[in-house]
Each structure stands twice: as structure tokens, then as C-alpha cells.
Coordinates of C-alpha atoms in Angstrom, one line a residue:
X29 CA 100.9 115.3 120.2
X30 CA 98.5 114.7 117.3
X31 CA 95.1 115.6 118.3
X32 CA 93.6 112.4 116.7
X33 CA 95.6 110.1 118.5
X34 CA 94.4 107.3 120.7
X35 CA 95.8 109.2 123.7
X36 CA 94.6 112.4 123.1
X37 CA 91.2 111.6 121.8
X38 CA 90.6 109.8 125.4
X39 CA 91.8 112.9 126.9
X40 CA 89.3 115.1 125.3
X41 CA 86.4 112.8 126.0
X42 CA 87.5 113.0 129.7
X43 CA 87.4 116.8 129.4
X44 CA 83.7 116.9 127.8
X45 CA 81.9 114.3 130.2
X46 CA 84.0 116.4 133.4
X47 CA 86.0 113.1 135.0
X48 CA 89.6 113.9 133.8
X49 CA 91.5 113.6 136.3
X50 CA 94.2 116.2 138.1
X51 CA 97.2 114.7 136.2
X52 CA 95.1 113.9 133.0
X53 CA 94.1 118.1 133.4
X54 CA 97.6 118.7 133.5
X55 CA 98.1 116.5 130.7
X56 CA 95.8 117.5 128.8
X57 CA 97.0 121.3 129.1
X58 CA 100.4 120.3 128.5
X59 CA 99.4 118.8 125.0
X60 CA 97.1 122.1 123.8
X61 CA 100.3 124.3 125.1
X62 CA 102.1 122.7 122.8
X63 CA 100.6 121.9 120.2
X64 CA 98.0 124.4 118.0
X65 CA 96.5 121.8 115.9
X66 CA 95.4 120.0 119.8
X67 CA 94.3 123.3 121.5
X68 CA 91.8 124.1 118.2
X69 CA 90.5 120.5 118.3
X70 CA 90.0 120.4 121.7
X71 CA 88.2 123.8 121.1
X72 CA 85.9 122.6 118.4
X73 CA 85.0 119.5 120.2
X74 CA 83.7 121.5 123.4
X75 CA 81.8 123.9 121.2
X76 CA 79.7 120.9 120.1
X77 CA 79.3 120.1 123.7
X78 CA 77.8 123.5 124.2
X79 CA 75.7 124.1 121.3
X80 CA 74.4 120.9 121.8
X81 CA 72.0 122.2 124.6
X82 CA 70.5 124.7 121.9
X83 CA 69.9 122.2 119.1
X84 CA 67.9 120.6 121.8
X85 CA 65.7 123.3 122.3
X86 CA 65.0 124.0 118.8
X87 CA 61.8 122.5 117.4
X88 CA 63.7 122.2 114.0
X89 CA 66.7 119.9 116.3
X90 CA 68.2 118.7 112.9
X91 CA 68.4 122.2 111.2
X92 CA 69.9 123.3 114.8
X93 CA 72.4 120.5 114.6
X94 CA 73.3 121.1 110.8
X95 CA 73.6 124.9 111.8
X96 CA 76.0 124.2 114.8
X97 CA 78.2 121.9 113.0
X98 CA 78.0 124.9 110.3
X99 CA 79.3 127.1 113.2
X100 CA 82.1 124.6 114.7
X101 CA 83.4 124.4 111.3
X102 CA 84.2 128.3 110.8
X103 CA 84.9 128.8 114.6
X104 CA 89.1 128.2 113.5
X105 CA 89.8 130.6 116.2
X106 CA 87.4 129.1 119.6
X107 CA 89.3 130.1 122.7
X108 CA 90.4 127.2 124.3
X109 CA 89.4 129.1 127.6
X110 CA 86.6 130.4 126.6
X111 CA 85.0 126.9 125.5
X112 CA 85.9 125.2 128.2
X113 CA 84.1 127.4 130.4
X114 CA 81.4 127.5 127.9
X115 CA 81.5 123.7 127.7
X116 CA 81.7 123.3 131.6
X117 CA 77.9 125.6 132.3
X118 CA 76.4 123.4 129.2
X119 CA 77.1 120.2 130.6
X120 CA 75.8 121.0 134.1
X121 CA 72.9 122.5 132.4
X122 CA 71.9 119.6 130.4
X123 CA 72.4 117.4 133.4
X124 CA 70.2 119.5 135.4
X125 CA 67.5 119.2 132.5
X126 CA 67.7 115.7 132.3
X127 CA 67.0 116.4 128.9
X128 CA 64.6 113.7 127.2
X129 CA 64.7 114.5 123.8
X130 CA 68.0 114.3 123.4
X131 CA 68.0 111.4 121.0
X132 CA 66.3 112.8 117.8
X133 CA 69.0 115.9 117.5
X134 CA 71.7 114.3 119.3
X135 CA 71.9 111.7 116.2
X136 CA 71.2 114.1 113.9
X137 CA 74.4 115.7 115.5
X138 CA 76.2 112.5 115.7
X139 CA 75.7 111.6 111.9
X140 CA 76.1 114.8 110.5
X141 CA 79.6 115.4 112.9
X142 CA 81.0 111.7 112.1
X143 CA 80.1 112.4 108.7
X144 CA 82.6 115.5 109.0
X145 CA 84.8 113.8 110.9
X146 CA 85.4 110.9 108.7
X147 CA 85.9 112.9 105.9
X148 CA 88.3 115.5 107.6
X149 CA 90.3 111.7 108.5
X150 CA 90.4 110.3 105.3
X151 CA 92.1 113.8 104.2
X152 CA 94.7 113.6 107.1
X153 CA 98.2 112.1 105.8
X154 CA 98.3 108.6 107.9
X155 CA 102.4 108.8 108.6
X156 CA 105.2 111.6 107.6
X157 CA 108.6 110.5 106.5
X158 CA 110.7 111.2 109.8
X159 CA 114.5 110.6 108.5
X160 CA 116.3 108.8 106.1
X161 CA 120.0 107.8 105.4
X162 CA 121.9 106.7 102.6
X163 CA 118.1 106.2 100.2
X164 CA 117.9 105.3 96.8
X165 CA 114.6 105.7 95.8
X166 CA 112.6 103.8 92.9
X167 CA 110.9 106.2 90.8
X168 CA 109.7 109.2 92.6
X169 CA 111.2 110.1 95.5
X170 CA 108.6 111.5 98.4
X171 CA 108.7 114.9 99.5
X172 CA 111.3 116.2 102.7
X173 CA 109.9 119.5 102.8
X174 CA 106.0 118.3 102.8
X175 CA 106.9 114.9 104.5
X176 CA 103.1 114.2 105.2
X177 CA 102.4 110.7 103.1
X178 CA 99.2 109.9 101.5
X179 CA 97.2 107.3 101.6
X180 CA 97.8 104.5 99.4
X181 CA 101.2 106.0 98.6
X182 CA 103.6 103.8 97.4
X183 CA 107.6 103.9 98.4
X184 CA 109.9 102.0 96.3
X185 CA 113.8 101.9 97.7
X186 CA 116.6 100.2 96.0
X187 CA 118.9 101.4 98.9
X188 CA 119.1 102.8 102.1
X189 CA 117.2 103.6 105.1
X190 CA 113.8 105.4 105.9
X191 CA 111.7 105.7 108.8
X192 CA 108.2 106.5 108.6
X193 CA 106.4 107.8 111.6
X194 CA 102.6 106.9 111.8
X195 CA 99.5 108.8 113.5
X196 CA 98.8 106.4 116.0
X197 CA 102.1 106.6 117.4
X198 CA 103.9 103.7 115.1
X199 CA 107.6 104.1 114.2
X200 CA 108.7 102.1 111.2
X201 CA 111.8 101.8 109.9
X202 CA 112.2 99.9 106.2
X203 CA 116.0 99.0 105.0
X204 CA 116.2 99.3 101.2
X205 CA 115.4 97.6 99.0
X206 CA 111.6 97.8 99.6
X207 CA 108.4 98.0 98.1
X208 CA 105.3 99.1 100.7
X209 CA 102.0 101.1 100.3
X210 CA 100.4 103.3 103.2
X211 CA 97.0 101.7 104.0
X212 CA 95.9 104.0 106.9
X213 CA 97.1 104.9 109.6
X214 CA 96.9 101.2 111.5
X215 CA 98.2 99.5 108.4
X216 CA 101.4 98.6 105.6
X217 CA 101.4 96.7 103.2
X218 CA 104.6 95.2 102.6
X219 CA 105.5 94.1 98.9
X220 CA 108.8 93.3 99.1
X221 CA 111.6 94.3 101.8
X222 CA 113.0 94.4 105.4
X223 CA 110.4 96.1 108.0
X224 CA 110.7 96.9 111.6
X225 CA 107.7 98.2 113.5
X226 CA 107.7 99.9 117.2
X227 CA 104.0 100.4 118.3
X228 CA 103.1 102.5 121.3
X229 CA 100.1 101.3 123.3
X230 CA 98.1 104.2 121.1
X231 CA 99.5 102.0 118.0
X232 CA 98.1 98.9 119.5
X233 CA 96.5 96.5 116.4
X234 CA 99.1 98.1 113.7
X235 CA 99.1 95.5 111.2
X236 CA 101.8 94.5 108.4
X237 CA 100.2 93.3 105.6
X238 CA 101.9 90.9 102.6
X239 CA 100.1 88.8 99.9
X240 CA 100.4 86.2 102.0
X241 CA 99.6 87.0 105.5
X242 CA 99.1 89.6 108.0
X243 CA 101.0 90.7 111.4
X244 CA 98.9 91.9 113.9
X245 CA 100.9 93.8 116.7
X246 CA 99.3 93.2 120.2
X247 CA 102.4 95.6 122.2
X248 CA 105.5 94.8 120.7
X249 CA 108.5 95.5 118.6
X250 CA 108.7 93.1 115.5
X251 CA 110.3 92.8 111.9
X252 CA 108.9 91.1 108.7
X253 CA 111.1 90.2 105.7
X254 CA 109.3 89.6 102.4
X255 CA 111.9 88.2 99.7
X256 CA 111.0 88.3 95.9
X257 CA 110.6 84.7 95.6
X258 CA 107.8 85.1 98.4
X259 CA 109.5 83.7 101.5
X260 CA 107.9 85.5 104.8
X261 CA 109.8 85.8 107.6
X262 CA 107.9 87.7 111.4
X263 CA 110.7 88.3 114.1
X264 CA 109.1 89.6 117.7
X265 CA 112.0 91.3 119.5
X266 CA 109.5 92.8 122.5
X267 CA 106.1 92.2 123.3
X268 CA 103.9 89.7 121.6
X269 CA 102.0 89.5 117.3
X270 CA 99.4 87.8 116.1
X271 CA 100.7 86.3 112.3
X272 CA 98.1 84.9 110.2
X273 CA 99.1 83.1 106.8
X274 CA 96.0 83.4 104.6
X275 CA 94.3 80.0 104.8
X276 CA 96.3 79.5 108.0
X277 CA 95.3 79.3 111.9
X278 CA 96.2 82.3 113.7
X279 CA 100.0 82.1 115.4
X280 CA 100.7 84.4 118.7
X281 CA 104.2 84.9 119.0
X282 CA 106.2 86.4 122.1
X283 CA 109.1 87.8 122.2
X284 CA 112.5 85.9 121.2
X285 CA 109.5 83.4 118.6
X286 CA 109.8 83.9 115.0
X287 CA 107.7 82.3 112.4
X288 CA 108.5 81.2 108.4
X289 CA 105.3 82.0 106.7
X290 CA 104.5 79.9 102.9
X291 CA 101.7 78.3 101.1
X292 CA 103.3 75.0 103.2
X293 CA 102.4 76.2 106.1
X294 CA 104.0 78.1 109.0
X295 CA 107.3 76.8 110.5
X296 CA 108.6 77.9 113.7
X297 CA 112.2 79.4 113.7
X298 CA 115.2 81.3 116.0
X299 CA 114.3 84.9 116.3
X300 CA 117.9 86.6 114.4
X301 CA 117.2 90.0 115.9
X302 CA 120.5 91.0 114.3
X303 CA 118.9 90.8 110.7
X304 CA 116.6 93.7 110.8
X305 CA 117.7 97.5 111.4
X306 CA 115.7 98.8 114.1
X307 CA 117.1 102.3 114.9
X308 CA 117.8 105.0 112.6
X309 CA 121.4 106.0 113.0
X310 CA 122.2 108.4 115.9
X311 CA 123.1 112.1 116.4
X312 CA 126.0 113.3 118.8
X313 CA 124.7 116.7 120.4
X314 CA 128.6 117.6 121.6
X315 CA 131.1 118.4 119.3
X316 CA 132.6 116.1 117.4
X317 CA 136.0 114.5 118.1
X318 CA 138.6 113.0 115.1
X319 CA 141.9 112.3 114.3
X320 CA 143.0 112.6 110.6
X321 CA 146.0 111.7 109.2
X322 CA 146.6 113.4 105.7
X323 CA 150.1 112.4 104.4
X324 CA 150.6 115.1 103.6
X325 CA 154.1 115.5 104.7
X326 CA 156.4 115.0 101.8
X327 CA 158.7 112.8 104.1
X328 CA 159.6 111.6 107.5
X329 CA 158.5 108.7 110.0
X330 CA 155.7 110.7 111.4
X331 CA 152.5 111.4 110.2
X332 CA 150.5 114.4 112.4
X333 CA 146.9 114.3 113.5
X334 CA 144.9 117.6 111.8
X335 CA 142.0 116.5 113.4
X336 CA 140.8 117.9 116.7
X337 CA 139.5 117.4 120.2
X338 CA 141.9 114.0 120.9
X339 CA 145.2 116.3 120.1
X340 CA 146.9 117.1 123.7
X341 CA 144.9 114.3 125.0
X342 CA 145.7 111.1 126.8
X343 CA 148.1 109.7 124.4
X344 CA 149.7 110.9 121.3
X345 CA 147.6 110.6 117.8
X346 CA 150.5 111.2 115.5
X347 CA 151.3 108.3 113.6
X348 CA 154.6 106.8 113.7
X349 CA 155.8 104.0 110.4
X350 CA 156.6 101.1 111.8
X351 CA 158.2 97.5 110.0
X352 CA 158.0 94.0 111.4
X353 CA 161.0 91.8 110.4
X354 CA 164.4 92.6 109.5
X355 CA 163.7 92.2 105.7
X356 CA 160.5 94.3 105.7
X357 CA 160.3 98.1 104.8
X358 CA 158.6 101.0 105.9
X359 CA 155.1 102.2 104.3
X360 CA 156.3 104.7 101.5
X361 CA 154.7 107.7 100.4
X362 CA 152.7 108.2 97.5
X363 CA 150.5 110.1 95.7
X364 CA 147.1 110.1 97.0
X365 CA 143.4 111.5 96.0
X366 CA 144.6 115.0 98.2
X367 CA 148.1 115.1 98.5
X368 CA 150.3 112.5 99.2
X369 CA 149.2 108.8 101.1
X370 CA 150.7 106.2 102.5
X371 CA 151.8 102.7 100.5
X372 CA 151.8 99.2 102.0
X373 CA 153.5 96.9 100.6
X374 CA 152.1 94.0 102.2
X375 CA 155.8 92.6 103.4
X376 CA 155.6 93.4 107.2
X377 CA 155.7 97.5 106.6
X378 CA 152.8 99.0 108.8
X379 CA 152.2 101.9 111.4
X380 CA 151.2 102.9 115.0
X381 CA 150.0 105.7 117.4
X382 CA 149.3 105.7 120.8
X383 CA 145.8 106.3 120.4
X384 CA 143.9 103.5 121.7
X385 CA 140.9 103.6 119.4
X386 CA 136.9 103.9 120.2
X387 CA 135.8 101.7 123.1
X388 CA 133.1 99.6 124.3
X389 CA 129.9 100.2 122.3
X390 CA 130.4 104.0 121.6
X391 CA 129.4 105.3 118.2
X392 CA 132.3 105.8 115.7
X393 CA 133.2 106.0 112.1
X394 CA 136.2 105.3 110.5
X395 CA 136.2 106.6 106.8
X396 CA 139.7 106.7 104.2
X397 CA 140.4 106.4 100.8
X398 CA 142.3 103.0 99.3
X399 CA 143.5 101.4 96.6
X400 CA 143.5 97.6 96.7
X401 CA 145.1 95.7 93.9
X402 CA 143.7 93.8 91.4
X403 CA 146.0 90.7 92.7
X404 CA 145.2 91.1 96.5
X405 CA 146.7 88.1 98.5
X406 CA 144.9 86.1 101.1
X407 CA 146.7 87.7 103.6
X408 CA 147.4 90.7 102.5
X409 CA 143.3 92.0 102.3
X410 CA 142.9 92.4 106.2
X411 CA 144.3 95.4 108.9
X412 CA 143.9 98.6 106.6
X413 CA 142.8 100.3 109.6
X414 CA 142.3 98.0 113.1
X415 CA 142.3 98.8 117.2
X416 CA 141.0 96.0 120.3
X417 CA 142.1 93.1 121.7
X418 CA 141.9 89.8 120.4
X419 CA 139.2 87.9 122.1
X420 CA 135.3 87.4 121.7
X421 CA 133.9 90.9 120.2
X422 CA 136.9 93.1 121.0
X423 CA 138.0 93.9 118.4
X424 CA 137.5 96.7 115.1
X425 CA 139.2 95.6 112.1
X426 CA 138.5 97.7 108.6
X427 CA 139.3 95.3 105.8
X428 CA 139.0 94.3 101.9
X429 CA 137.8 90.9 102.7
X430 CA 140.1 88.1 101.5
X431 CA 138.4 85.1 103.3
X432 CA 136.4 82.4 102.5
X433 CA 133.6 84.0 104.6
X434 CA 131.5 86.3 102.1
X435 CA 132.3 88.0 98.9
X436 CA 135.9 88.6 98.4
X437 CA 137.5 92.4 98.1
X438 CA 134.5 93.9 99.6
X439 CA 134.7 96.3 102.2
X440 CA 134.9 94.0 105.5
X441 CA 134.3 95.1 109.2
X442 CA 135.1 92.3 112.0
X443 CA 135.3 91.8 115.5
X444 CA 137.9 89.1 115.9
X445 CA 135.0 86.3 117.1
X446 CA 133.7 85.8 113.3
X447 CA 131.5 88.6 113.7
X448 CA 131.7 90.7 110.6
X449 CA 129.4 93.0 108.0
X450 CA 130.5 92.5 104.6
X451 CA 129.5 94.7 101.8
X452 CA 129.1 94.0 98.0
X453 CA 131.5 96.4 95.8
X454 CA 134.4 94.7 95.2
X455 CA 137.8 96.9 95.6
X456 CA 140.2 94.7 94.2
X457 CA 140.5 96.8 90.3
X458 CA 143.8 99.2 91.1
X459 CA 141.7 102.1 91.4
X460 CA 140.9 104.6 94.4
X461 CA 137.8 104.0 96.6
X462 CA 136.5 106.3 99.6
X463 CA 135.3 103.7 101.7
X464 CA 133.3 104.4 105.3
X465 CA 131.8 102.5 108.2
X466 CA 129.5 103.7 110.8
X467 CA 128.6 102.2 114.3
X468 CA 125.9 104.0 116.0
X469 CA 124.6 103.2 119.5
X470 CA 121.0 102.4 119.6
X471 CA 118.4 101.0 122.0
X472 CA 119.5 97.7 121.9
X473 CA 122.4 95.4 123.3
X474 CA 122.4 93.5 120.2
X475 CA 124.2 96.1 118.1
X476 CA 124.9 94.0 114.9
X477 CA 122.3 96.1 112.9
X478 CA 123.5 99.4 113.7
X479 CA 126.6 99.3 111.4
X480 CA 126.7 100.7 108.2
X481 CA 128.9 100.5 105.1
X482 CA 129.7 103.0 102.5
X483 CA 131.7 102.7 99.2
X484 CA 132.0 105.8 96.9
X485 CA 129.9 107.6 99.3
X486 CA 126.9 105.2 98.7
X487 CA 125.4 103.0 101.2
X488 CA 126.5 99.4 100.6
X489 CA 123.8 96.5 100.2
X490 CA 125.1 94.0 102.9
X491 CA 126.0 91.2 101.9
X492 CA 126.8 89.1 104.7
X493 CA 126.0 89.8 108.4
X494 CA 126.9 88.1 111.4
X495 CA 127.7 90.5 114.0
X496 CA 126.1 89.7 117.1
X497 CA 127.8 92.2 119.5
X498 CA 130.3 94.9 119.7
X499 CA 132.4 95.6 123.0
X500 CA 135.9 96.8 121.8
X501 CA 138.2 96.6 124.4
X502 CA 141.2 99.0 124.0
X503 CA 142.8 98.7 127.2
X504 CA 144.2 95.1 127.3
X505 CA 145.4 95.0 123.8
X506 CA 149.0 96.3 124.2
X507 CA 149.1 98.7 121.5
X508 CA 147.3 101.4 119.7
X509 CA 145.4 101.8 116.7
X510 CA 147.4 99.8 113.7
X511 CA 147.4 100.3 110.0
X512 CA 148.4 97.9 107.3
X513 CA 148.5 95.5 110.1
X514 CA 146.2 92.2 110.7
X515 CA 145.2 92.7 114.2
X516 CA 145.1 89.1 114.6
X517 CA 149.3 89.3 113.3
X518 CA 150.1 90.1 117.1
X519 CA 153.7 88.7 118.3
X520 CA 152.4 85.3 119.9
X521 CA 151.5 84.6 116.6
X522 CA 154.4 85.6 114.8
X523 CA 156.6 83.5 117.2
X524 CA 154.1 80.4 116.6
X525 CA 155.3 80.8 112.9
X526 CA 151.7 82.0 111.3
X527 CA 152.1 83.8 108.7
X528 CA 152.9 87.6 107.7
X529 CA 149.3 89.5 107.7
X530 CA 150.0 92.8 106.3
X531 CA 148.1 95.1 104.0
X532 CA 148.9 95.4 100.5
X533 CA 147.5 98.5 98.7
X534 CA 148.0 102.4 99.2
X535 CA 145.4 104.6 101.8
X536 CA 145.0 108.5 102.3
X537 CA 143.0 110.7 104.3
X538 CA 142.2 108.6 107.1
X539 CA 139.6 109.8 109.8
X540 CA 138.6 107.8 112.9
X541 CA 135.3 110.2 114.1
X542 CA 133.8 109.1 117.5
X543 CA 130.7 109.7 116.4
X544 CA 128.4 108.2 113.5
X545 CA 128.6 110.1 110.3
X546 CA 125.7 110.9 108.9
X547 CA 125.9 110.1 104.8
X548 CA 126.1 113.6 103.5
X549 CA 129.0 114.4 105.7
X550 CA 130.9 111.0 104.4
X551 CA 130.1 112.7 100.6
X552 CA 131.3 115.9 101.7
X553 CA 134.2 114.0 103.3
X554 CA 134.9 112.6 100.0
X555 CA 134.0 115.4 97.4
X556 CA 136.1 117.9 99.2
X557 CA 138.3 116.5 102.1
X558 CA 136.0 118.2 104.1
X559 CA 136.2 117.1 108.0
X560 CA 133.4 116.5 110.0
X561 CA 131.4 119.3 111.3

């Protein structure tokens, strides 16, 4: 707990005027046990509550007052006990006084002791930079071993993601690229970028600040979008903001409201919660479970799973070639990155295990190496890697996108119902790629904005997003986890005479994690075939 927060600060007045409650004691206790910065505030600010009664005495109250804050400022090592009780006599002492003079000294105090404590705030960093995944910075990068931000610091990010975590209890998280500056502790100002904000009741009046307008939160969780061309965007996801265009009439917006901000004016929109990233990705405390096929067999039908915690399990993770047709063939080996891989030649060839893939909305990653060629068919882009049924958000396809729907050749994941997250490097130039995507679980239902894309062990700019749920359902498809195969290819649509939807293109090292991967353990995954720790 920081000892200038909202919620302490009304602790420790309880403690000096004596009406704390039993559960705010306890509280209260349980913050200074804690915390060492809280138990020698706490101290200091009941030593001013017990020399006050002697600068009151004194004849010369303002020299008593300037000695006492003198003597609060060296007393770094106050017993918390020893105040208290020190604290406790002083404050039934002055009441019993019914001290009249209090005013003269008592401002004296109160000038000289804001004085010192609006200096000692203006030193304290207003937010530290909590985590961060996948960044690209802009010039110079802050500090992760001093994470403590100035104020007035400016972060520039051409990539990635970073969450700041403010004083007051405000969690932000910005998705690169970005351009802010730390006001203070209640305020951002937003230059450029993708921002979401989570305020506490201690965070309560946290604005975001732009050129154009100002977000006031009043309890909420909301994102702001600031485009270079100066279009504003506010999203409220919880709670309720006040938005104020600059020569506009204030706008309250509740949750599920949204708001376009211009110099035209302020138009009313659809909230598109799945635009904004709201939760940092997520950390699995067990031990890590993943399969990992190698190729590295020099021959055969079979590849084996090296990976570990799903061998011996509920079905068998080795992965068998497979061929769909009479005229098609096998995959072939080939030489890969590490050893050998596995080609596709895109004519009906795939393969299969029994392994059913991730389910539901757990957190998973699926990274591989492949190389997609230059001349990449329509149907040939889709199924390097796939697992679900086929119906409404059920399924998780890996692809190099060959649609009409966004960029083509990028790195493509879908869900069957349209839903996909398309990045922005294209793979179609003959040449080896370690590609990665990452689903993490986070607070909300709506988990569109918690999937992440890596090429080349960079985090990929999105390009097109449109994800609006993920529930992969694993036990109604009728097979296990494909490769080189279009998950929509399934035998109903084979004997309705659509056409062959088979990869084309060569893969190698394949991992399916159930967990999300955090970005250095996709590089190290990449530099040195290293599997997840």
C-alpha cells in the first residue's frame, strides 16, 4: 500500500483524531506490517500530533512549530508503537486543555508541514512501469530496474505492450504505438495511441488528457484511441466518464456508450470493447504442459511428441501423416531450421494425432517455423496448424491468410465464425519464418484483445481484428488436432464437391504450449529451439 494513497491517507487521519474503527485498526496495521514506507509515515504523522501540544505552549509557537517539523524530518526511525502511544496521551491532553490558542501555531504548523509535504510529493514518481511485453520503444527506453517514472516523462512505443501502474491506484495499459506524458499522479496525456484505464475508487477523477479533450473517470474501466490524423475515440467498458471536447458540452457516458470526439462535434457510437487491450498477458503458476513435434526422424509415418506433461495422457500426441484422395501424397520430409520438417504440398497430403487441442477459453500458444511460397494459392494459405469444431467461435485455425478479409500472407488466427486477428508481415517470399500466437485468459468474457501475434519473434502490429469470442470446442469435432489441413475441409464438404483446402509450404518445430508464452521465451524458442520453461 502506498502511504500517500487515498485509502491510506484516510486511514491515518482516523488514527490521529481516535475514531478508526476495529476493522480500519486492523486495517490500518495490516498496511504498516507490510509496508516500511506506511509504518514510517504513519510514524511521522503522529509525532506531529504529539509535538503539536508543545508548540502550543511555547510563547515563540512558530519557532516551536519550525523546530518540530525540524524534528519529524530527522525522526526516520519513530516507533510506530511508541508514537502511537505518544500520539494517543497528546490528543487526550489537548482535548482536556481545550486549548484556545491553537490557531496562531497550528497554521504556522500547517503551512510550514504542507509546505514539506508538497514538496516531498512533487519528488515522488506519480506511476512505476509494472510489466511490459513484446515493446519497441521510441528513443529512450525507461528504466526496469528503477521503474519509478517521473513527472512529465514522456514514453514513445512503436510496438508492443506496457502497463503503467499509478499512485492513486490507476492501472493503465497502452498498446504500441503510443505517444503519452505523465502529468501527475491523477493525469495522462495522451498524444497519440491506444489507452485503457482501470481506476480504483482511490483513483477516482483520473483523467486522460488529448489536444482535444479530456476523460474524466467517475468509477469505471474505459479506453481512448487518439489516431495521427486526430480522430478521438472514448470506450466505457465498466462504470461511467465524463468526456469533454474542448469547446464542447460535457458528455457522461455509461458503460456499453462510446463517444467520437472532433472539432465537428461529438458523435455517439457502439462501444467495440474488442479494440482495446485491457489485460496484460497472463502467468501460469503450474508447470507448463506442451507437445512438440521436431521431425526429426529421418523417416517413417510417425512423428513423436518430445514435449512433456500431455505424453501418457488421454490420447496419443504422436503425429501420424495422413493423405485425403487417392491421388494425393503424404507430407515429405525436409530440411528444416533444426533438423529435418515436414513439407505440404498443398494436394490433399496432411497429418493427425489424437490430441484434441486446447479447449474453451484456456490460455495457449501455438508457435512453429514455416516457409510459405512466394506463389501461395487461395486455398492452399489456410490449416498449417488447426483443432475445434466447425460452428460459431469453435474453432483455432493458424494460417497465412489467403482471403479477401485483411492483408494477404500474413500470419492469420480464426475461429471459424469470421472471427480472426490478422497481422502485417507478409510470409509469402520462400523463406523461413518462426511465427507465434498467444491467447491469454483475462478478466473479461470478450477475449478478442487478449491474443497476440509474433513474426520473427517480434510482436506483430495487428492489422485486422474481429474476434469477438473464443470457446473452442474439442469434443464434438471428430478428430484431433490437424496440420496442412483447412479445418473447414471436413468430409461433408468434400462430398458437397468444395474444393481441396490443404497447406502448401514446409513447417518445423511445432509447439502447441497450454499456456501463454511470454515474448522472451517465443525468442528463446526461436534462437535456440529451446522449449518452454
Amino acid at each position: 500500500m502506498n502511504p500517500r494513497s487515498m485509502q491510506w491517507q484516510i486511514l491515518a487521519a482516523g488514527a490521529v483524531e481516535g475514531n478508526l474503527s476495529k476493522e480500519e485498526m486492523e486495517q490500518l496495521m495490516s498496511i504498516c506490517a507490510e509496508s516500511a514506507e506506511a509504518r514510517h509515515a504513519l510514524g511521522r504523522l503522529l509525532a506531529v500530533d504529539r509535538l503539536l501540544p508543545l508548540a502550543m505552549e511555547s510563547a515563540e509557537g512558530s519557532l516551536a512549530a519550525r523546530e518540530a517539523v525540524m524534528r519529524i524530518e530527522q525522526d526516520e526511525q519513530v516507533s510506530m508503537e511508541m508514537a502511537w502511544k505518544t500520539a494517543e496521551r497528546a490528543r487526550r491532553w489537548l482535548w482536556q486543555r481545550r486549548l484556545k490558542r491553537v490557531g496562531t501555531a497550528a497554521a504556522a504548523l500547517a503551512v510550514i508541514g504542507l509546505g514539506a509535504w508538497w514538496l516531498a510529493m512533487w519528488q515522488v514518481a506519480p506511476a512505476s512501469v509494472m510489466r511490459s511485453e513484446g515493446m519497441v520503444w521510441v528513443g529512450t527506453p525507461p528504466s526496469f530496474t528503477e521503474p519509478d517514472l517521473a513527472r512529465g516523462q514522456r514514453l514513445q512505443g512503436a510496438n508492443g505492450l506496457l502497463e503503467l501502474g499509478f499512485r492513486n491506484g490507476a492501472r493503465v495499459v497502452l498498446e504500441g504505438p503510443f505517444d503519452v506524458e505523465l502529468r501527475d499522479e491523477t493525469e495522462i496525456y495522451l498524444r497519440q495511441g491506444r489507452i485503457s484505464v482501470r481506476c480504483p475508487s482511490s483513483a477516482y477523477g483520473f483523467k486522460v488528457v488529448t489536444e482535444q479533450a479530456e476523460v474524466v473517470d467517475l468509477g469505471t474501466e474505459f479506453c481512448v484511441s487518439l489516431e495521427e490524423e486526430g480522430k478521438m475515440e472514448v470506450h466505457v467498458l465498466e462504470g461511467a466518464v465524463e468526456a469533454k471536447g474542448f469547446g464542447h458540452a460535457k458528455t457522461t457516458l455509461l458503460a456499453g456508450e462510446a463517444v467520437r470526439l472532433s472539432k465537428a462535434g461529438v458523435k455517439r457510437m457502439e462501444v467495440d470493447a474488442s479494440a482495446f487491450v485491457t489485460d496484460m498477458p497472463s502467468r501460469k503458476d503450474e508447470p507448463i504442459r506442451f507437445i512438440h513435434w521436431s521431425f526429426d526422424e529421418p523417416q517413417g509415418a510417425v512423428v513423436e511428441d518430445r514435449g512433456r506433461g500431455f505424453i501418457g495422457g488421454d490420447s496419443d500426441t504422436r503425429l501420424l501423416m495422413k493423405q485425403f484422395g487417392k491421388k494425393a501424397e503424404e507430407p515429405k520430409r525436409t530440411a528444416g531450421v533444426f533438423g529435418g520438417g515436414l513439407s505440404f504440398a498443398g494436394d490433399g497430403g496432411y497429418a493427425e494425432t489424437e490430441f484434441p487441442g486446447i479447449a474453451g477459453n484456456q490460455g495457449r500458444s501455438i508457435a512453429l517455423w514455416v516457409r510459405v511460397p512466394k506463389d501461395v494459392g487461395v486455398y492452399e494459405g489456410h490449416g498449417i496448424v488447426s483443432w475445434g469444431t466447425v460452428s460459431g467461435p469453435r474453432a483455432w485455425q493458424l494460417s497465412a491468410n489467403t482471403t479477401t478479409e485483411g492483408l494477404k500472407g500474413r500470419l492469420r488466427i480464426g475461429t471459424y465464425d469470421g472471427g480472426c486477428v490478422i497481422g502485417t508481415t507478409d510470409l509469402r517470399d520462400g523463406q523461413w519464418h518462426h511465427v507465434a500466437v498467444v491467447m491469454y485468459a483475462g478478466s473479461r468474457p470478450n477475449l478478442s484483445t487478449n491474443v497476440l501475434l509474433y513474426v520473427d519473434g517480434k510482436k506483430e502490429t495487428v492489422s485486422r481484428r474481429t474476434l469477438t469470442e473464443i470457446q473452442t470446442n474439442v469434443l464434438e469435432a471428430g478428430h484431433g488436432v490437424w496440420m496442412g489441413r483447412n479445418i473447414v475441409y471436413t468430409d461433408e464438404a468434400a462430398r458437397k464437391g468444395a474444393p481441396k483446402m490443404f497447406f502448401r509450404g514446409d513447417v518445423d518445430e511445432v509447439f502447441i504450449v497450454d499456456a501463454a508464452l511470454s515474448q522472451d521465451q517465443i525468442v528463446r524458442m526461436m534462437r535456440n529451439n529451446e522449449p518452454p520453461g
